Amino acid sequence: MLKYVDRRGTNCSKWDALEAMYGDKDLLAMWVADMDFEIAEPIRNAVRNYVDNVPWGYYNPGPGYKQAFIDWEKKYHGYEVKPEWICFSNGIVSAFYWVTCMAAKPGEAVILLAPIYYPMMNGVNFNGRKLVLCDMIHEGNTYRVDYEKFEKQIVENDVKLFIMSSPHNPVGKIWTKEELKTLMDICRRHNVLVVSDEIHQDFEWNGHVHTPTATVGDYDDMLITMCAVSKTFNLASCQNSFIIIPDEKLREQYLTFARNVHGTDGNGFGYVAVEAACREGRPWFEEVKKQIWENYCYVRDTFAKELPDVTVADLQGTYLLWLDFGKYFKTQEEIKEFMQGKCKLAFDYGNWFGRGGDDYCEFVRMNLATSLENVKEACDRMIKNLK
Ligand SMILES: Cc1ncc(COP(=O)(O)O)c(C=O)c1O
């Protein structure tokens, strides 16, 4: 049975960093992409066994660790990964920072489809690379890419790297095979290396099926897939992810970079947790999926009935819901005053996913991986105050 956990006072970012982030600790936290559910029992048992019975010295994962993930990928995504393709990173954000530095020299360009998960932009900006944002086209309650514009921006900026979010954070889109192929073919034409960040791969909704980019064609020499089960099982603090690089030359390039920044090994707790998750965690995950879908339906149906001028995104993937308040708010100041000041809610603001200022300011991103009570409370506050 899925159990909601009141995480206040546990040093978690979502609830305990509200004061630092928003200047108000009494907000209802609907931001940070992690879950408010108790960790799956088999994972807790495996880590407990490690904690109680084994000294915590340097850890060298056995073949079972990679195999557990390989089995997961094959069973749930039809992607056959070979053990030697898998490199380690202590989190996907670290890895795309490294690949940004590896693929583009200072001043060279990296392209992202906006709105986009902001650490991808940080990785480019903080490392002195040139950020090129290709805004997607917002149509109804979903998004699509203007391929002509994407290609033009690549050519004009001599882009070296494209980092994609698949499924897409924050808009909750699952890319179709055709879309992935079109993007890959454009990158192929212009020698652009592609990172496909598939950390949200297991959250598939309403008949939409996630396709690993690596399976849509022969792109091995130009593709790095970044994957983890840290979203699926709420293991972000284990800092354990899989960087899949089939091409030997590209892999050696990545490993050289990772070795040079001493980033090739993780901690024992992470390895133990991830292996147990892949082997025995699925029933727990099925429960989680039910809860998230129920939460989504509640938001969608309630806004449709009470405030149809708010556009609720079509949730195809992820557990992050993109809400469009464009009919009500035109500036970042207005939406912030409403969400924080009036409703006492903490969301990821839309403008975090763009150029700042008023870019995407009409949106907020709501984290659905919590109790239905929290979701209801958040909706009630918005509806009451907007009405
Ligand atoms: C698209 C995407 N990539 C990466 C991450 C974080 O990855 P990690 O915790 O492994 O650094 C997140 C977390 O929200 C995410 O949404």
mmCIF file of N, CA and C and ligand atoms in Angstrom, residues 32-34 89-96 116-117 119-120 164-169 197-200 227-228 230-231 235-237 239-241 318-320 365, ligand 1:
data_model
loop_
_atom_site.group_PDB
_atom_site.id
_atom_site.type_symbol
_atom_site.label_atom_id
_atom_site.label_comp_id
_atom_site.label_asym_id
_atom_site.label_seq_id
_atom_site.Cartn_x
_atom_site.Cartn_y
_atom_site.Cartn_z
ATOM 1 N N VAL A 32 9.649 21.047 -6.657
ATOM 2 C CA VAL A 32 10.670 19.976 -6.789
ATOM 3 C C VAL A 32 10.129 18.630 -7.292
ATOM 4 N N ALA A 33 10.763 18.075 -8.318
ATOM 5 C CA ALA A 33 10.291 16.821 -8.906
ATOM 6 C C ALA A 33 10.768 15.600 -8.109
ATOM 7 N N ASP A 34 10.198 15.447 -6.909
ATOM 8 C CA ASP A 34 10.314 14.150 -6.235
ATOM 9 C C ASP A 34 8.982 13.843 -5.568
ATOM 10 N N SER A 89 27.049 7.859 -13.655
ATOM 11 C CA SER A 89 27.236 9.248 -13.223
ATOM 12 C C SER A 89 26.457 9.459 -11.932
ATOM 13 N N ASN A 90 26.936 10.397 -11.145
ATOM 14 C CA ASN A 90 26.288 10.659 -9.847
ATOM 15 C C ASN A 90 25.132 11.637 -10.040
ATOM 16 N N GLY A 91 24.281 11.306 -10.981
ATOM 17 C CA GLY A 91 23.135 12.155 -11.286
ATOM 18 C C GLY A 91 23.216 12.600 -12.731
ATOM 19 N N ILE A 92 22.053 12.768 -13.312
ATOM 20 C CA ILE A 92 22.005 13.130 -14.730
ATOM 21 C C ILE A 92 22.436 14.573 -14.950
ATOM 22 N N VAL A 93 22.132 15.417 -13.975
ATOM 23 C CA VAL A 93 22.539 16.814 -14.144
ATOM 24 C C VAL A 93 24.061 16.902 -14.259
ATOM 25 N N SER A 94 24.770 16.185 -13.393
ATOM 26 C CA SER A 94 26.248 16.174 -13.507
ATOM 27 C C SER A 94 26.649 15.755 -14.915
ATOM 28 N N ALA A 95 26.007 14.702 -15.396
ATOM 29 C CA ALA A 95 26.415 14.150 -16.695
ATOM 30 C C ALA A 95 26.148 15.135 -17.827
ATOM 31 N N PHE A 96 25.024 15.843 -17.800
ATOM 32 C CA PHE A 96 24.885 16.749 -18.940
ATOM 33 C C PHE A 96 25.747 18.010 -18.816
ATOM 34 N N ILE A 116 12.071 24.499 -21.006
ATOM 35 C CA ILE A 116 12.933 23.348 -20.733
ATOM 36 C C ILE A 116 13.409 23.326 -19.288
ATOM 37 N N TYR A 117 13.618 22.119 -18.784
ATOM 38 C CA TYR A 117 14.169 21.856 -17.442
ATOM 39 C C TYR A 117 15.410 22.732 -17.234
ATOM 40 N N PRO A 119 18.047 23.212 -15.230
ATOM 41 C CA PRO A 119 19.467 22.842 -15.080
ATOM 42 C C PRO A 119 20.181 22.608 -16.417
ATOM 43 N N MET A 120 19.420 22.284 -17.452
ATOM 44 C CA MET A 120 20.074 22.129 -18.763
ATOM 45 C C MET A 120 20.618 23.470 -19.245
ATOM 46 N N MET A 164 18.017 16.910 -25.194
ATOM 47 C CA MET A 164 16.558 16.834 -25.212
ATOM 48 C C MET A 164 16.031 16.131 -23.970
ATOM 49 N N SER A 165 14.840 16.498 -23.600
ATOM 50 C CA SER A 165 14.177 15.901 -22.457
ATOM 51 C C SER A 165 13.062 15.017 -23.011
ATOM 52 N N SER A 166 13.190 13.714 -22.779
ATOM 53 C CA SER A 166 12.238 12.768 -23.376
ATOM 54 C C SER A 166 11.866 11.681 -22.368
ATOM 55 N N PRO A 167 10.637 11.710 -21.860
ATOM 56 C CA PRO A 167 9.562 12.684 -22.013
ATOM 57 C C PRO A 167 9.983 14.081 -21.545
ATOM 58 N N HIS A 168 9.224 15.062 -22.045
ATOM 59 C CA HIS A 168 9.673 16.444 -21.892
ATOM 60 C C HIS A 168 9.203 17.099 -20.585
ATOM 61 N N ASN A 169 10.181 17.486 -19.797
ATOM 62 C CA ASN A 169 9.953 18.313 -18.621
ATOM 63 C C ASN A 169 10.199 19.764 -19.035
ATOM 64 N N ASP A 197 17.812 12.784 -22.558
ATOM 65 C CA ASP A 197 17.639 12.609 -21.114
ATOM 66 C C ASP A 197 16.290 11.929 -20.896
ATOM 67 N N GLU A 198 16.347 10.655 -20.505
ATOM 68 C CA GLU A 198 15.120 9.859 -20.415
ATOM 69 C C GLU A 198 14.784 9.473 -18.975
ATOM 70 N N ILE A 199 15.123 10.348 -18.071
ATOM 71 C CA ILE A 199 14.917 10.063 -16.638
ATOM 72 C C ILE A 199 13.435 9.847 -16.298
ATOM 73 N N HIS A 200 12.529 10.438 -17.096
ATOM 74 C CA HIS A 200 11.084 10.291 -16.817
ATOM 75 C C HIS A 200 10.450 9.147 -17.611
ATOM 76 N N CYS A 227 19.827 7.993 -18.368
ATOM 77 C CA CYS A 227 18.693 7.309 -17.784
ATOM 78 C C CYS A 227 18.922 7.089 -16.285
ATOM 79 N N ALA A 228 17.860 6.821 -15.575
ATOM 80 C CA ALA A 228 17.984 6.525 -14.147
ATOM 81 C C ALA A 228 16.657 5.952 -13.685
ATOM 82 N N SER A 230 15.748 6.998 -10.675
ATOM 83 C CA SER A 230 15.608 7.881 -9.511
ATOM 84 C C SER A 230 14.284 8.638 -9.483
ATOM 85 N N LYS A 231 13.692 8.913 -10.647
ATOM 86 C CA LYS A 231 12.345 9.503 -10.647
ATOM 87 C C LYS A 231 11.336 8.396 -10.352
ATOM 88 N N LEU A 235 14.498 8.148 -5.779
ATOM 89 C CA LEU A 235 15.819 7.886 -5.208
ATOM 90 C C LEU A 235 16.816 8.995 -5.545
ATOM 91 N N ALA A 236 16.335 10.222 -5.706
ATOM 92 C CA ALA A 236 17.227 11.283 -6.178
ATOM 93 C C ALA A 236 18.475 11.442 -5.311
ATOM 94 N N SER A 237 18.309 11.309 -3.998
ATOM 95 C CA SER A 237 19.485 11.558 -3.151
ATOM 96 C C SER A 237 20.485 10.402 -3.198
ATOM 97 N N GLN A 239 21.830 9.568 -5.937
ATOM 98 C CA GLN A 239 22.752 10.075 -6.967
ATOM 99 C C GLN A 239 23.375 8.951 -7.789
ATOM 100 N N ASN A 240 22.515 8.246 -8.486
ATOM 101 C CA ASN A 240 22.974 7.067 -9.210
ATOM 102 C C ASN A 240 22.248 7.000 -10.544
ATOM 103 N N SER A 241 22.988 7.188 -11.626
ATOM 104 C CA SER A 241 22.320 7.133 -12.932
ATOM 105 C C SER A 241 23.174 6.443 -13.990
ATOM 106 N N THR A 318 5.848 12.038 -17.620
ATOM 107 C CA THR A 318 6.295 12.711 -16.384
ATOM 108 C C THR A 318 5.147 12.795 -15.367
ATOM 109 N N TYR A 319 5.466 13.306 -14.167
ATOM 110 C CA TYR A 319 4.383 13.576 -13.206
ATOM 111 C C TYR A 319 4.299 15.073 -12.916
ATOM 112 N N LEU A 320 4.685 15.840 -13.928
ATOM 113 C CA LEU A 320 4.765 17.281 -13.772
ATOM 114 C C LEU A 320 3.749 17.933 -14.699
ATOM 115 N N ARG A 365 4.348 24.920 -13.029
ATOM 116 C CA ARG A 365 4.482 23.460 -13.126
ATOM 117 C C ARG A 365 4.128 22.853 -11.773
HETATM 118 C C1 LIG B 1 14.545 16.063 -17.225
HETATM 119 C C2 LIG B 1 15.319 15.870 -15.954
HETATM 120 N N1 LIG B 1 16.605 15.505 -16.020
HETATM 121 C C3 LIG B 1 17.339 15.322 -14.897
HETATM 122 C C4 LIG B 1 16.783 15.515 -13.638
HETATM 123 C C5 LIG B 1 17.615 15.338 -12.410
HETATM 124 O O1 LIG B 1 18.504 14.311 -12.539
HETATM 125 P P1 LIG B 1 19.501 13.913 -11.369
HETATM 126 O O2 LIG B 1 18.746 13.999 -10.082
HETATM 127 O O3 LIG B 1 19.901 12.526 -11.723
HETATM 128 O O4 LIG B 1 20.643 14.865 -11.432
HETATM 129 C C6 LIG B 1 15.443 15.899 -13.542
HETATM 130 C C7 LIG B 1 14.834 16.152 -12.227
HETATM 131 O O5 LIG B 1 13.793 16.724 -12.106
HETATM 132 C C8 LIG B 1 14.701 16.078 -14.728
HETATM 133 O O6 LIG B 1 13.412 16.441 -14.683
#
